[in-house]
Every structure is written in C-alpha cells, then in structure tokens.
Amino acid sequence: MSYEEPNMSTGMTTALSENTLFGMGNPLLDISAVVDKDFLDKFGLKLNDQILAEEHHKALFEEIVQKNKVEYHAGGSTQNSVKIAQWMIQEPHKVATFFGCIGTDRFGEILKKKAEEAHVDAHYYEQNEEPTGTCAACITGDNRSLVANLAAANCYKKEKHLDLDSNWELVKKAKVYYIAGFFLTVSPESILKVAKHASENNKIFCMNLSAPFISQFFKEPLMKVMPYVDILFGNETEAATFAKELGFETDDIAEIAKKAQNLPKENTKRQRMVVFTQGKDDTVATVGEKVTRFPVLDIDQNDIVDTNGAGDAFVGGFLSSLVKEQAVEECIRAGHYSANVIIRRVGCTFPEKPDFQ
C-alpha cells in the first residue's frame, strides 16, 4: 500500500490511495418507518429478521410509505459498510469503490447522489428493465425487520459490468475486498471472479454470512466462495445457522468460529480470520490459534434509536483500519466505535466526522 512516512507526532500513517477498498453488492434505498406488532404480524414478519420480498409483501411497500414519518436512506448492506469505512477514513476521498446495479429512475438518482456525498467511488451498472431496489426497514422499539425488494439490484451482470476493462482495472487497484453474503443471490460468478483475483494476488477477501437464509438456501454458492475467504463476518444468529447447515454439532460461538476458520482455504499464506458480533455481548474473533472475546462499548438502552445497520457499520469500521494494515484488535475497536455511533441514529447514517482516536 502506498503509505507515506508515519507522522511521528501522532504515530498515524497517512495517504491511503484511491480505490484501495473494493465492495460489490445490492444497492438499495432504505425506506424506514416505525411500525407496531400488528403490522409485523399482518405481513408475517419476525423481529430482527432479514428476508427477500415475495409476492404477498407488495402491499407492505405501499403501506409503509403511508406511515407517518417515513425516512429514505441509501442502503444495501455492502454499500453501507464501504460508506462507513470511507467516513472513518475521511481523507483521501474515494478510497472505497462500490459496484452494484440500479434502475434509471428517481431512487437510482438518490443513490448516486448519496454515494457521491459519502465520497465513495460508486460505479453502478444502470439498466431500465427493473426499478432501483428498495428495503423496507420496519422498526419496533430497538428491533428492526428488513424486507428487501431487490428489483434492479438483482440484475447485476458480470459480463455487462465487472468484466469491462475500465471496471476490472478498479478491482485490480484494490488491496482489500468486501462482499456481503446477500450478493450470493444475485451474481455468485462475479463474487468468484473477485475472490479468485484476491486469492491469487495474496490480497484480502472478506465476506459476511449476512442472514440466516443465505446459509440455508444459498449454501452451495456460499461454500464455493468459502475457500477464498480470508475474513468471515457474521452475527450470533447467522453463525448458529451456518453451524447447523454445516453439521458443526455445536452452538458454542467460539467453537463455531474455530471450525469456520479451519474450513478448506486456497491461499495458505493467510490464515482465515472469523469475526462474530453478538449485539451487546462480546465480539468473538479468531486471533491466530486462539478465539478472543472483545467487549463492545457500553451504551445506555435509551440512547439506542435504531439497530438497523449496526452490523454493516461494525464491518465498515473494521475495514477502515484493515486497509491501514492495523492489528485485528485495532480493527475491532474501530468496528465497535462505528457501530456505537450508528445505533444512536435512524438508518445507516452518521455525523459529519468520526470522533475516533
């Protein structure tokens, strides 16, 4: 990485180059509203779940927009994470690159504007067959239930976008790659191309288990990518489902992390690292041969506004330190910091500057 001399007075390394961090995923516009339990029951939603919209959810999107105080935020799990990473990094702009598919419509324009405001170098594949994807964030107290209508996000095409020379050059510029498991439902061949590039060039490829349904229904593409995964993220629920699907026969989170770490791996120069967050409980991570627990920052229950985006924010903070080649402890500290900021606000939004030392 192109570092200048560390600044001795602060001990900080400066000057990351543009496009060092690459993300690819489903760009969605989040539509968040506070709803009641009746609303969840009506549409058969569970607390703190993430699902893909089906035919019977169509009315949900119409109804949630009628709710009082609807907020629109640029979302999509991977896009949230790279945006938070860029926010944590601040300067230079465009350290983070993002690829995904949107529609040629008003929501698509909002996503482009929001990416620009966040100083992310977003290169969207734009098509007019499907509208820009949306995600209904149904908030009840400090829980959230997400229903994603992928629409355009589902139309990402490797040969129409990723394979283009100008775009692949941006992929090659990166040192760290991050793709949420959600994108496995869209373009596993795009993920594999990026993952193999990282592995063959000894760069860092990171992936997220993202939601229980990924391990349950997209296990095959997930396990095809797994040998290339250097850092695997997930939360306690996703970890438990993953363990069940793989027949780990344990529900001990530390043991699941260890078993996931030891799954077959292509690039043996890097030992896989597994990082599982557990809400307010300790984050569990494999550090070398050991599994270590890292307590999260204390927060008063009353200060929690919206846990939507906490996991994405944790990854974003983590990646911001990872691209600076900092130690795992430091990456987790940055992840805990950014998650702590995000849960005090609605949506995956943040103040102008981080206050992270």
Short mmCIF file of N, CA, C and O in Angstrom, two decimals, residues 236 239-260:
data_model
loop_
_atom_site.label_atom_id
_atom_site.label_comp_id
_atom_site.label_asym_id
_atom_site.label_seq_id
_atom_site.Cartn_x
_atom_site.Cartn_y
_atom_site.Cartn_z
N GLU A 236 -24.39 -13.57 15.81
CA GLU A 236 -24.58 -14.84 16.53
C GLU A 236 -25.65 -15.73 15.90
O GLU A 236 -25.50 -16.95 15.85
N ALA A 239 -24.25 -17.18 12.65
CA ALA A 239 -23.22 -18.17 12.99
C ALA A 239 -23.88 -19.49 13.37
O ALA A 239 -23.45 -20.57 12.93
N ALA A 240 -24.95 -19.42 14.17
CA ALA A 240 -25.64 -20.63 14.62
C ALA A 240 -26.26 -21.38 13.44
O ALA A 240 -26.17 -22.60 13.34
N THR A 241 -26.88 -20.63 12.52
CA THR A 241 -27.50 -21.26 11.34
C THR A 241 -26.44 -21.89 10.45
O THR A 241 -26.60 -23.00 9.96
N PHE A 242 -25.34 -21.16 10.26
CA PHE A 242 -24.22 -21.66 9.44
C PHE A 242 -23.70 -22.98 10.02
O PHE A 242 -23.51 -23.97 9.31
N ALA A 243 -23.52 -23.00 11.35
CA ALA A 243 -23.02 -24.20 12.04
C ALA A 243 -23.98 -25.38 11.85
O ALA A 243 -23.55 -26.52 11.62
N LYS A 244 -25.27 -25.09 11.93
CA LYS A 244 -26.27 -26.13 11.78
C LYS A 244 -26.24 -26.70 10.36
O LYS A 244 -26.23 -27.92 10.15
N GLU A 245 -26.18 -25.79 9.36
CA GLU A 245 -26.18 -26.21 7.96
C GLU A 245 -24.93 -27.03 7.62
O GLU A 245 -24.96 -27.90 6.77
N LEU A 246 -23.80 -26.72 8.30
CA LEU A 246 -22.56 -27.43 8.00
C LEU A 246 -22.33 -28.63 8.93
O LEU A 246 -21.29 -29.29 8.85
N GLY A 247 -23.30 -28.88 9.80
CA GLY A 247 -23.18 -30.03 10.70
C GLY A 247 -22.04 -29.92 11.69
O GLY A 247 -21.37 -30.90 12.01
N PHE A 248 -21.80 -28.69 12.21
CA PHE A 248 -20.72 -28.50 13.20
C PHE A 248 -21.05 -29.14 14.54
O PHE A 248 -20.18 -29.33 15.38
N GLU A 249 -22.31 -29.39 14.79
CA GLU A 249 -22.77 -30.02 16.04
C GLU A 249 -22.31 -29.31 17.30
O GLU A 249 -21.88 -29.91 18.27
N THR A 250 -22.39 -27.97 17.26
CA THR A 250 -22.10 -27.18 18.46
C THR A 250 -22.85 -25.86 18.32
O THR A 250 -23.05 -25.37 17.22
N ASP A 251 -23.29 -25.32 19.48
CA ASP A 251 -23.87 -23.98 19.40
C ASP A 251 -23.01 -23.00 20.21
O ASP A 251 -23.41 -21.89 20.49
N ASP A 252 -21.79 -23.46 20.54
CA ASP A 252 -20.86 -22.58 21.24
C ASP A 252 -20.20 -21.68 20.19
O ASP A 252 -19.53 -22.16 19.27
N ILE A 253 -20.38 -20.37 20.34
CA ILE A 253 -19.95 -19.43 19.31
C ILE A 253 -18.44 -19.46 19.06
O ILE A 253 -17.99 -19.36 17.92
N ALA A 254 -17.67 -19.64 20.13
CA ALA A 254 -16.21 -19.69 19.97
C ALA A 254 -15.80 -20.92 19.15
O ALA A 254 -14.93 -20.87 18.28
N GLU A 255 -16.49 -22.01 19.43
CA GLU A 255 -16.19 -23.24 18.71
C GLU A 255 -16.61 -23.16 17.24
O GLU A 255 -15.92 -23.65 16.35
N ILE A 256 -17.74 -22.50 16.99
CA ILE A 256 -18.20 -22.30 15.61
C ILE A 256 -17.16 -21.47 14.86
O ILE A 256 -16.80 -21.77 13.72
N ALA A 257 -16.65 -20.43 15.52
CA ALA A 257 -15.64 -19.56 14.89
C ALA A 257 -14.41 -20.38 14.52
O ALA A 257 -13.86 -20.26 13.42
N LYS A 258 -13.99 -21.24 15.44
CA LYS A 258 -12.81 -22.07 15.22
C LYS A 258 -13.03 -23.03 14.03
O LYS A 258 -12.17 -23.19 13.17
N LYS A 259 -14.21 -23.66 14.02
CA LYS A 259 -14.49 -24.61 12.93
C LYS A 259 -14.60 -23.91 11.59
O LYS A 259 -14.18 -24.46 10.56
N ALA A 260 -15.16 -22.72 11.58
CA ALA A 260 -15.27 -21.95 10.33
C ALA A 260 -13.87 -21.53 9.86
O ALA A 260 -13.57 -21.56 8.66
#
